[in-house]
DNA sequence: TAACTTCTACACCGATCGGTGTAACAAACC
DNA sequence: GGTTTGTTACACCGATCGGTGTAGAAGTTA
């Protein structure tokens, strides 16, 4: 009574396949991740995968799209939750940054390993799929953050002439240590220090 | 009369192999890059590769080390050339940033594709090799930049209490657009605008 | 019960890949 | 001239992988 199954596959099997594929694609990359291993991870027969997806490339694209959607939703939610009403700007930005970084170690962590895979195999991915990912993933998140910064600046606290660029700066500064060498994402104190330093650089840099 | 060949292989063949391997590892990644293709790219027999390297993993490690060394040398040289004697801080930092970014599109470009591969396959690379890379590559470069910033700050222009973190911030801000979405690295004007914006954010953020 | 859909297990194919063995050839060294 | 060393071409092995064919089991719908 739920949904008329159109042509192939039960929806829960499909979800299991996509979830298992995300795990293995994230860990091993597109080439290394074998379909037999994905089938085993999903608790599903090898043959069943081809009942839901025409080939490995289509499976990968589906995994990429669904994971991107979910993470972008989470990120936008964090932005809205922390930056809709701003009391003390530095405090709120630091809290926002910590929530932002927490996603990297959450159950959404595999997504970011997947992004590193995409980044590496960029030249082997169809440009259209790449553009779609940029638009629905980092692009959307960045625009959302930019819009929030624009409103905050309008309130008179910051001087931002290019909100999108400023959003990029903030995102980078928040996770600076994490990007350059490897920060310990589980040391709460070091994490807060990193975020605070980044936020302060951002704030002083864009102070009116 | 040059050098006593110790055990195996002529040095020029070896160099050709490493160069060809860099090209293919950078483009296709460790798994996708086949040894036959590498041999063809190097203009060398498949069998000859095994005369110089015991297996694919050792070849990859050699490629990684040599490329890292060369790029780090280049980066340190750029730092020294632009930030030894500072006249106008913003101008000099922008010029430095542009020279820094120019490396990304130089003949050293494959190295950065290789780094993306490393970043993706991190969980499949021996931790010792990873640590060595961080130390001789980005670590060295970052420390060198940090030292320069420390001296500049000492001169009284900036307030930097953690030079290494500041160096990280500067490196990220310089290439901000390039890291978040894809900036056109060949549009000279857009490039200068990106670097200038990053440098200004850095300078205002660390202004004494 | 009968018709239909989906899943599973298994065998299988062709291609690729990392790596080896071998024998012939070229060049440097004694 | 003879020996040694390195290179090459080629055939080959075992393993893995993407993908298919098939037959039957399991569950759903009428």
Short mmCIF file of C-alpha atoms (C1' of nucleotides) in Angstrom, two decimals:
data_model
loop_
_atom_site.label_atom_id
_atom_site.label_comp_id
_atom_site.label_asym_id
_atom_site.label_seq_id
_atom_site.Cartn_x
_atom_site.Cartn_y
_atom_site.Cartn_z
CA UNK A 1 0.00 0.00 0.00
CA UNK A 2 3.03 2.20 0.28
CA UNK A 3 4.32 2.92 -3.19
CA UNK A 4 3.77 1.13 -6.43
CA UNK A 5 7.07 -0.57 -7.26
CA UNK A 6 7.65 0.48 -10.79
CA UNK A 7 10.12 -1.85 -12.34
CA UNK A 8 12.72 -3.30 -10.05
CA UNK A 9 13.66 -3.77 -6.46
CA UNK A 10 12.24 -3.45 -2.99
CA UNK A 11 12.98 -0.07 -1.43
CA UNK A 12 14.56 -1.43 1.76
CA UNK A 13 16.98 -3.59 -0.20
CA UNK A 14 17.86 -0.58 -2.24
CA UNK A 15 18.54 1.49 0.85
CA UNK A 16 20.75 -1.25 2.27
CA UNK A 17 22.74 -1.36 -0.95
CA UNK A 18 23.25 2.39 -1.04
CA UNK A 19 24.29 2.45 2.61
CA UNK A 20 26.77 -0.40 2.16
CA UNK A 21 28.13 1.16 -1.00
CA UNK A 22 28.70 4.45 0.81
CA UNK A 23 30.70 2.66 3.48
CA UNK A 24 32.94 0.86 1.01
CA UNK A 25 33.28 3.65 -1.54
CA UNK A 26 34.29 5.97 1.28
CA UNK A 27 36.86 3.57 2.68
CA UNK A 28 38.30 2.10 -0.50
CA UNK A 29 37.44 4.47 -3.31
CA UNK A 30 35.58 3.80 -6.51
CA UNK A 31 38.07 1.44 -8.12
CA UNK A 32 39.09 -0.56 -5.06
CA UNK A 33 35.56 -1.10 -3.80
CA UNK A 34 34.38 -4.36 -5.33
CA UNK A 35 30.74 -5.12 -5.97
CA UNK A 36 31.00 -8.43 -4.15
CA UNK A 37 32.25 -6.61 -1.06
CA UNK A 38 29.46 -4.06 -1.36
CA UNK A 39 26.90 -6.83 -1.68
CA UNK A 40 28.28 -8.54 1.43
CA UNK A 41 28.30 -5.25 3.37
CA UNK A 42 24.68 -4.66 2.41
CA UNK A 43 23.70 -8.22 3.30
CA UNK A 44 22.47 -8.74 -0.21
CA UNK A 45 23.26 -10.91 -3.18
CA UNK A 46 25.68 -9.66 -5.80
CA UNK A 47 23.03 -10.16 -8.43
CA UNK A 48 20.48 -8.03 -6.57
CA UNK A 49 22.59 -4.93 -7.00
CA UNK A 50 22.11 -5.20 -10.75
CA UNK A 51 18.40 -5.46 -10.14
CA UNK A 52 18.46 -1.93 -8.74
CA UNK A 53 21.30 -0.29 -10.63
CA UNK A 54 22.45 -0.77 -14.17
CA UNK A 55 26.15 -0.67 -13.35
CA UNK A 56 28.77 0.40 -10.85
CA UNK A 57 28.91 3.96 -12.13
CA UNK A 58 25.19 4.49 -11.61
CA UNK A 59 25.39 3.07 -8.11
CA UNK A 60 28.23 5.43 -7.27
CA UNK A 61 26.36 8.42 -8.60
CA UNK A 62 23.30 7.52 -6.55
CA UNK A 63 25.39 7.12 -3.40
CA UNK A 64 27.04 10.45 -4.06
CA UNK A 65 23.79 12.31 -4.62
CA UNK A 66 21.94 10.91 -1.62
CA UNK A 67 24.86 11.41 0.73
CA UNK A 68 25.42 14.95 -0.52
CA UNK A 69 21.75 15.79 -0.02
CA UNK A 70 21.72 14.47 3.52
CA UNK A 71 24.91 16.24 4.59
CA UNK A 72 23.90 19.52 2.97
CA UNK A 73 20.58 19.36 4.84
CA UNK A 74 22.48 18.85 8.08
CA UNK A 75 24.85 21.72 7.36
CA UNK A 76 22.07 24.12 6.43
CA UNK A 77 20.26 23.15 9.59
CA UNK A 78 23.33 23.94 11.67
CA UNK A 79 23.68 27.31 9.97
CA UNK A 80 20.05 28.16 10.63
CA UNK A 81 20.15 26.97 14.19
CA UNK A 82 23.25 28.96 15.19
CA UNK A 83 23.15 32.05 13.03
CA UNK A 84 19.48 33.01 12.76
CA UNK A 85 19.47 35.04 15.94
CA UNK A 86 22.89 36.28 16.95
CA UNK A 87 23.49 37.51 20.48
CA UNK A 88 27.26 37.67 20.97
CA UNK A 89 28.82 37.30 17.55
CA UNK A 90 32.10 35.63 18.55
CA UNK A 91 30.45 33.21 20.94
CA UNK A 92 27.79 32.28 18.42
CA UNK A 93 30.30 31.83 15.61
CA UNK A 94 32.50 29.61 17.79
CA UNK A 95 29.52 27.47 18.77
CA UNK A 96 28.55 27.31 15.13
CA UNK A 97 32.07 26.26 14.18
CA UNK A 98 32.15 23.52 16.80
CA UNK A 99 28.80 22.17 15.63
CA UNK A 100 30.09 22.33 12.07
CA UNK A 101 33.20 20.35 12.92
CA UNK A 102 31.25 17.84 14.97
CA UNK A 103 29.61 16.65 11.77
CA UNK A 104 33.02 15.51 10.53
CA UNK A 105 33.17 12.90 13.28
CA UNK A 106 29.48 12.05 13.33
CA UNK A 107 27.80 9.17 11.56
CA UNK A 108 28.04 11.33 8.47
CA UNK A 109 31.84 10.97 8.53
CA UNK A 110 31.96 8.54 5.58
CA UNK A 111 30.58 11.27 3.37
CA UNK A 112 33.73 13.32 3.76
CA UNK A 113 35.91 10.38 2.92
CA UNK A 114 33.75 10.02 -0.17
CA UNK A 115 34.39 13.66 -1.03
CA UNK A 116 38.12 13.07 -0.84
CA UNK A 117 37.65 10.22 -3.28
CA UNK A 118 35.71 12.49 -5.62
CA UNK A 119 38.39 15.13 -5.31
CA UNK A 120 41.03 12.64 -6.32
CA UNK A 121 39.17 11.00 -9.18
CA UNK A 122 37.82 14.28 -10.52
CA UNK A 123 39.22 13.72 -14.00
CA UNK A 124 37.38 10.42 -14.28
CA UNK A 125 33.96 11.74 -13.28
CA UNK A 126 31.51 13.13 -15.84
CA UNK A 127 31.56 16.95 -15.64
CA UNK A 128 27.77 17.10 -15.41
CA UNK A 129 27.73 14.88 -12.31
CA UNK A 130 30.52 16.99 -10.83
CA UNK A 131 28.64 20.21 -11.45
CA UNK A 132 25.47 18.77 -9.93
CA UNK A 133 27.37 17.79 -6.82
CA UNK A 134 28.95 21.21 -6.42
CA UNK A 135 25.57 22.87 -6.80
CA UNK A 136 23.58 20.74 -4.37
CA UNK A 137 26.40 20.21 -1.88
CA UNK A 138 29.08 22.77 -1.03
CA UNK A 139 27.52 25.42 -3.27
CA UNK A 140 24.20 25.35 -1.48
CA UNK A 141 25.82 25.29 1.95
CA UNK A 142 28.11 28.15 1.10
CA UNK A 143 25.30 30.30 -0.27
CA UNK A 144 23.24 29.66 2.83
CA UNK A 145 26.11 30.73 5.07
CA UNK A 146 26.76 33.74 2.85
CA UNK A 147 23.17 34.85 3.19
CA UNK A 148 23.37 34.66 6.98
CA UNK A 149 26.60 36.64 6.99
CA UNK A 150 25.03 39.24 4.72
CA UNK A 151 22.19 39.78 7.17
CA UNK A 152 24.57 39.97 10.11
CA UNK A 153 26.67 42.51 8.23
CA UNK A 154 23.54 44.49 7.44
CA UNK A 155 22.87 44.71 11.13
CA UNK A 156 26.06 46.70 11.31
CA UNK A 157 28.52 44.33 12.96
CA UNK A 158 30.68 43.48 9.96
CA UNK A 159 31.86 45.02 6.73
CA UNK A 160 31.26 42.38 4.08
CA UNK A 161 31.16 43.38 0.45
CA UNK A 162 31.36 39.85 -0.98
CA UNK A 163 29.34 37.54 1.29
CA UNK A 164 30.09 34.40 -0.70
CA UNK A 165 33.81 34.96 -0.46
CA UNK A 166 33.49 35.82 3.21
CA UNK A 167 31.58 32.58 3.77
CA UNK A 168 34.43 30.71 2.13
CA UNK A 169 36.93 32.45 4.37
CA UNK A 170 34.96 31.61 7.49
CA UNK A 171 34.56 27.95 6.57
CA UNK A 172 38.27 27.63 5.94
CA UNK A 173 39.35 29.49 9.05
CA UNK A 174 37.10 27.40 11.27
CA UNK A 175 38.78 24.16 10.23
CA UNK A 176 42.23 25.57 9.51
CA UNK A 177 44.36 23.14 11.51
CA UNK A 178 42.26 20.29 10.25
CA UNK A 179 43.05 21.16 6.64
CA UNK A 180 46.75 21.91 6.88
CA UNK A 181 48.02 19.14 9.05
CA UNK A 182 45.95 16.76 11.07
CA UNK A 183 44.28 18.19 14.10
CA UNK A 184 42.91 15.82 16.67
CA UNK A 185 39.20 16.08 16.09
CA UNK A 186 38.48 14.43 19.43
CA UNK A 187 40.47 16.75 21.70
CA UNK A 188 37.77 19.15 22.79
CA UNK A 189 40.16 21.82 24.04
CA UNK A 190 42.39 21.85 20.96
CA UNK A 191 39.28 21.96 18.82
CA UNK A 192 37.86 24.96 20.62
CA UNK A 193 41.21 26.72 20.42
CA UNK A 194 41.39 26.13 16.68
CA UNK A 195 37.86 27.35 16.06
CA UNK A 196 38.26 30.35 18.34
CA UNK A 197 41.47 31.39 16.62
CA UNK A 198 39.81 31.06 13.22
CA UNK A 199 36.70 32.95 14.23
CA UNK A 200 38.76 35.77 15.73
CA UNK A 201 40.85 36.11 12.59
CA UNK A 202 37.65 36.21 10.61
CA UNK A 203 35.99 38.74 12.89
CA UNK A 204 38.97 41.09 13.09
CA UNK A 205 39.47 40.74 9.36
CA UNK A 206 35.90 41.78 8.60
CA UNK A 207 35.41 44.23 11.47
CA UNK A 208 33.61 47.37 10.51
CA UNK B 1 83.05 7.67 -14.20
CA UNK B 2 80.00 9.23 -12.71
CA UNK B 3 78.77 7.04 -9.91
CA UNK B 4 79.34 3.44 -9.17
CA UNK B 5 76.08 1.69 -9.91
CA UNK B 6 75.53 -0.35 -6.89
CA UNK B 7 73.12 -3.11 -7.64
CA UNK B 8 70.53 -2.42 -10.26
CA UNK B 9 69.56 -0.04 -12.98
CA UNK B 10 70.90 2.91 -14.89
CA UNK B 11 70.10 6.22 -13.25
CA UNK B 12 68.51 7.79 -16.33
CA UNK B 13 66.13 4.89 -16.79
CA UNK B 14 65.23 5.18 -13.17
CA UNK B 15 64.48 8.86 -13.52
CA UNK B 16 62.31 8.19 -16.57
CA UNK B 17 60.35 5.59 -14.64
CA UNK B 18 59.77 7.86 -11.68
CA UNK B 19 58.69 10.72 -13.96
CA UNK B 20 56.29 8.54 -15.90
CA UNK B 21 54.92 7.03 -12.72
CA UNK B 22 54.28 10.50 -11.30
CA UNK B 23 52.29 11.41 -14.39
CA UNK B 24 50.10 8.32 -14.25
CA UNK B 25 49.71 8.09 -10.48
CA UNK B 26 48.65 11.73 -10.49
CA UNK B 27 46.12 11.26 -13.26
CA UNK B 28 44.72 7.83 -12.40
CA UNK B 29 45.55 7.18 -8.78
CA UNK B 30 47.45 4.30 -7.26
CA UNK B 31 45.03 1.51 -8.09
CA UNK B 32 44.02 2.60 -11.57
CA UNK B 33 47.54 3.31 -12.77
CA UNK B 34 48.80 0.09 -14.32
CA UNK B 35 52.45 -0.84 -14.46
CA UNK B 36 52.22 -1.50 -18.18
CA UNK B 37 50.93 2.03 -18.73
CA UNK B 38 53.67 3.45 -16.53
CA UNK B 39 56.29 1.50 -18.45
CA UNK B 40 54.91 2.83 -21.75
CA UNK B 41 54.81 6.39 -20.43
CA UNK B 42 58.43 6.09 -19.32
CA UNK B 43 59.49 4.56 -22.63
CA UNK B 44 60.73 1.53 -20.80
CA UNK B 45 60.02 -2.16 -20.64
CA UNK B 46 57.59 -3.44 -18.04
CA UNK B 47 60.28 -5.77 -16.78
CA UNK B 48 62.78 -2.93 -16.27
CA UNK B 49 60.61 -1.36 -13.60
CA UNK B 50 61.15 -4.43 -11.44
CA UNK B 51 64.86 -4.04 -11.97
CA UNK B 52 64.71 -0.73 -10.11
CA UNK B 53 61.84 -1.21 -7.69
CA UNK B 54 60.74 -4.29 -5.84
CA UNK B 55 57.03 -3.66 -6.31
CA UNK B 56 54.37 -1.09 -7.09
CA UNK B 57 54.17 0.16 -3.53
CA UNK B 58 57.89 0.96 -3.39
CA UNK B 59 57.67 2.78 -6.72
CA UNK B 60 54.79 4.86 -5.44
CA UNK B 61 56.62 5.76 -2.27
CA UNK B 62 59.68 6.85 -4.23
CA UNK B 63 57.57 8.99 -6.54
CA UNK B 64 55.85 10.56 -3.58
CA UNK B 65 59.09 11.33 -1.75
CA UNK B 66 60.94 12.81 -4.71
CA UNK B 67 58.00 14.92 -5.84
CA UNK B 68 57.38 16.17 -2.32
CA UNK B 69 61.02 17.14 -1.95
CA UNK B 70 61.07 19.08 -5.21
CA UNK B 71 57.83 20.95 -4.55
CA UNK B 72 58.80 21.79 -0.98
CA UNK B 73 62.10 23.19 -2.26
CA UNK B 74 60.19 25.36 -4.71
CA UNK B 75 57.78 26.57 -2.06
CA UNK B 76 60.52 27.41 0.41
CA UNK B 77 62.32 29.28 -2.34
CA UNK B 78 59.22 31.36 -3.07
CA UNK B 79 58.83 32.14 0.62
CA UNK B 80 62.44 33.27 0.88
CA UNK B 81 62.33 35.28 -2.29
CA UNK B 82 59.21 37.24 -1.41
CA UNK B 83 59.25 37.54 2.36
CA UNK B 84 62.91 37.99 3.28
CA UNK B 85 62.84 41.72 2.84
CA UNK B 86 59.40 43.23 3.13
CA UNK B 87 58.75 46.74 1.84
CA UNK B 88 54.98 47.15 1.64
CA UNK B 89 53.45 44.25 3.51
CA UNK B 90 50.18 43.91 1.57
CA UNK B 91 51.86 44.25 -1.82
CA UNK B 92 54.55 41.76 -0.94
CA UNK B 93 52.08 39.25 0.48
CA UNK B 94 49.90 39.49 -2.63
CA UNK B 95 52.91 38.95 -4.88
CA UNK B 96 53.91 36.05 -2.70
CA UNK B 97 50.42 34.61 -2.93
CA UNK B 98 50.37 34.88 -6.70
CA UNK B 99 53.75 33.19 -7.00
CA UNK B 100 52.49 30.51 -4.61
CA UNK B 101 49.40 29.86 -6.71
CA UNK B 102 51.39 29.88 -9.95
CA UNK B 103 53.06 26.69 -8.81
CA UNK B 104 49.70 24.93 -8.94
CA UNK B 105 49.57 25.41 -12.71
CA UNK B 106 53.28 24.99 -13.37
CA UNK B 107 55.01 21.82 -14.45
CA UNK B 108 54.75 20.79 -10.82
CA UNK B 109 50.97 20.55 -11.17
CA UNK B 110 50.91 16.72 -11.20
CA UNK B 111 52.25 16.77 -7.67
CA UNK B 112 49.06 18.30 -6.35
CA UNK B 113 46.94 15.76 -8.13
CA UNK B 114 49.13 13.17 -6.43
CA UNK B 115 48.44 14.79 -3.08
CA UNK B 116 44.71 14.51 -3.68
CA UNK B 117 45.25 10.83 -4.35
CA UNK B 118 47.17 10.47 -1.10
CA UNK B 119 44.45 12.33 0.73
CA UNK B 120 41.85 9.92 -0.60
CA UNK B 121 43.78 6.69 -0.04
CA UNK B 122 45.06 7.76 3.37
CA UNK B 123 43.70 4.69 5.13
CA UNK B 124 45.62 2.41 2.78
CA UNK B 125 49.01 4.11 3.18
CA UNK B 126 51.46 3.04 5.91
CA UNK B 127 51.31 5.63 8.73
CA UNK B 128 55.11 5.95 8.73
CA UNK B 129 55.16 6.97 5.06
CA UNK B 130 52.34 9.38 5.72
CA UNK B 131 54.16 10.98 8.63
CA UNK B 132 57.34 11.31 6.59
CA UNK B 133 55.43 13.06 3.84
CA UNK B 134 53.77 15.49 6.22
CA UNK B 135 57.11 16.31 7.78
CA UNK B 136 59.14 16.91 4.61
CA UNK B 137 56.31 18.45 2.60
CA UNK B 138 53.59 20.65 4.01
CA UNK B 139 55.11 20.63 7.50
CA UNK B 140 58.43 22.03 6.34
CA UNK B 141 56.78 24.63 4.12
CA UNK B 142 54.45 25.73 6.84
CA UNK B 143 57.22 26.09 9.40
CA UNK B 144 59.29 28.12 6.96
CA UNK B 145 56.37 30.47 6.35
CA UNK B 146 55.68 30.63 10.07
CA UNK B 147 59.27 31.68 10.75
CA UNK B 148 59.03 34.49 8.21
CA UNK B 149 55.76 35.69 9.71
CA UNK B 150 57.31 35.60 13.16
CA UNK B 151 60.11 37.90 12.04
CA UNK B 152 57.69 40.26 10.33
CA UNK B 153 55.58 40.37 13.44
CA UNK B 154 58.68 41.05 15.53
CA UNK B 155 59.29 44.09 13.35
CA UNK B 156 56.06 45.40 14.75
CA UNK B 157 53.65 45.14 11.85
CA UNK B 158 51.54 42.25 13.08
CA UNK B 159 50.35 40.70 16.32
CA UNK B 160 51.03 36.99 15.95
CA UNK B 161 51.13 34.81 19.01
CA UNK B 162 51.02 31.48 17.19
CA UNK B 163 53.05 31.80 13.98
CA UNK B 164 52.37 28.27 12.80
CA UNK B 165 48.63 28.72 13.06
CA UNK B 166 48.91 32.13 11.39
CA UNK B 167 50.88 30.54 8.56
CA UNK B 168 48.08 28.03 8.13
CA UNK B 169 45.52 30.80 8.03
CA UNK B 170 47.49 32.73 5.43
CA UNK B 171 47.96 29.71 3.18
CA UNK B 172 44.26 28.94 3.29
CA UNK B 173 43.11 32.52 2.75
CA UNK B 174 45.38 32.95 -0.25
CA UNK B 175 43.78 30.09 -2.11
CA UNK B 176 40.32 30.35 -0.59
CA UNK B 177 38.21 30.31 -3.75
CA UNK B 178 40.37 27.58 -5.15
CA UNK B 179 39.65 25.32 -2.20
CA UNK B 180 35.93 25.88 -1.77
CA UNK B 181 34.66 25.79 -5.29
CA UNK B 182 36.73 25.89 -8.44
CA UNK B 183 38.33 29.20 -9.24
CA UNK B 184 39.73 29.71 -12.69
CA UNK B 185 43.44 29.50 -12.09
CA UNK B 186 44.17 31.06 -15.48
CA UNK B 187 42.13 34.25 -15.13
CA UNK B 188 44.79 36.67 -13.95
CA UNK B 189 42.33 39.27 -12.67
CA UNK B 190 40.12 36.87 -10.72
CA UNK B 191 43.25 35.33 -9.27
CA UNK B 192 44.61 38.65 -8.06
CA UNK B 193 41.23 39.55 -6.62
CA UNK B 194 41.09 36.28 -4.69
CA UNK B 195 44.60 36.64 -3.33
CA UNK B 196 44.13 40.30 -2.45
CA UNK B 197 40.90 39.55 -0.58
CA UNK B 198 42.60 36.74 1.31
CA UNK B 199 45.66 38.78 2.18
CA UNK B 200 43.54 41.68 3.40
CA UNK B 201 41.46 39.42 5.61
CA UNK B 202 44.69 38.01 6.98
CA UNK B 203 46.29 41.42 7.52
CA UNK B 204 43.26 42.99 9.21
CA UNK B 205 42.80 39.88 11.25
CA UNK B 206 46.34 40.01 12.58
CA UNK B 207 46.76 43.78 12.67
CA UNK B 208 48.57 45.05 15.72
"C1'" DT C 1 -4.26 -22.18 -5.84
"C1'" DA C 2 -2.16 -19.73 -9.61
"C1'" DA C 3 0.49 -15.92 -11.53
"C1'" DC C 4 3.96 -12.71 -10.71
"C1'" DT C 5 7.88 -10.39 -8.74
"C1'" DT C 6 12.06 -10.32 -6.41
"C1'" DC C 7 16.00 -12.39 -4.14
"C1'" DT C 8 19.63 -15.72 -3.79
"C1'" DA C 9 23.27 -18.95 -4.80
"C1'" DC C 10 26.40 -20.47 -8.14
"C1'" DA C 11 28.73 -21.02 -12.16
"C1'" DC C 12 30.77 -18.56 -15.64
"C1'" DC C 13 33.02 -15.17 -19.11
"C1'" DG C 14 36.35 -11.86 -20.73
"C1'" DA C 15 39.41 -8.51 -19.34
"C1'" DT C 16 42.83 -6.52 -16.51
"C1'" DC C 17 46.48 -6.56 -13.33
"C1'" DG C 18 50.72 -7.41 -10.45
"C1'" DG C 19 54.46 -10.00 -10.90
"C1'" DT C 20 57.81 -13.71 -12.81
"C1'" DG C 21 60.73 -16.58 -16.05
"C1'" DT C 22 63.34 -16.67 -19.93
"C1'" DA C 23 66.21 -15.91 -23.69
"C1'" DA C 24 68.22 -12.77 -26.76
"C1'" DC C 25 70.69 -8.36 -27.34
"C1'" DA C 26 73.58 -4.24 -26.36
"C1'" DA C 27 77.03 -1.94 -23.89
"C1'" DA C 28 80.39 -1.31 -20.52
"C1'" DC C 29 84.32 -3.35 -18.00
"C1'" DC C 30 88.43 -6.68 -17.18
"C1'" DG D 1 87.75 -11.38 -26.42
"C1'" DG D 2 85.22 -12.68 -22.65
"C1'" DT D 3 82.46 -11.40 -18.77
"C1'" DT D 4 79.19 -8.83 -16.48
"C1'" DT D 5 75.22 -5.88 -16.22
"C1'" DG D 6 71.05 -3.90 -17.78
"C1'" DT D 7 67.29 -3.77 -21.14
"C1'" DT D 8 63.85 -5.72 -23.98
"C1'" DA D 9 60.11 -8.51 -25.82
"C1'" DC D 10 57.09 -12.15 -24.93
"C1'" DA D 11 54.78 -15.60 -22.85
"C1'" DC D 12 52.75 -16.82 -18.76
"C1'" DC D 13 50.48 -17.39 -13.94
"C1'" DG D 14 47.10 -16.62 -10.38
"C1'" DA D 15 43.98 -13.51 -8.70
"C1'" DT D 16 40.49 -10.09 -8.97
"C1'" DC D 17 36.80 -7.73 -11.02
"C1'" DG D 18 32.58 -6.14 -13.59
"C1'" DG D 19 28.89 -8.18 -15.33
"C1'" DT D 20 25.65 -12.08 -17.05
"C1'" DG D 21 22.76 -16.41 -17.23
"C1'" DT D 22 20.10 -19.46 -14.91
"C1'" DA D 23 17.28 -22.03 -11.99
"C1'" DG D 24 14.91 -22.16 -8.03
"C1'" DA D 25 13.40 -20.41 -3.45
"C1'" DA D 26 10.50 -16.94 -1.03
"C1'" DG D 27 7.03 -13.84 -0.71
"C1'" DT D 28 3.14 -11.07 -2.72
"C1'" DT D 29 -1.19 -10.33 -5.17
"C1'" DA D 30 -5.35 -11.86 -7.05
#
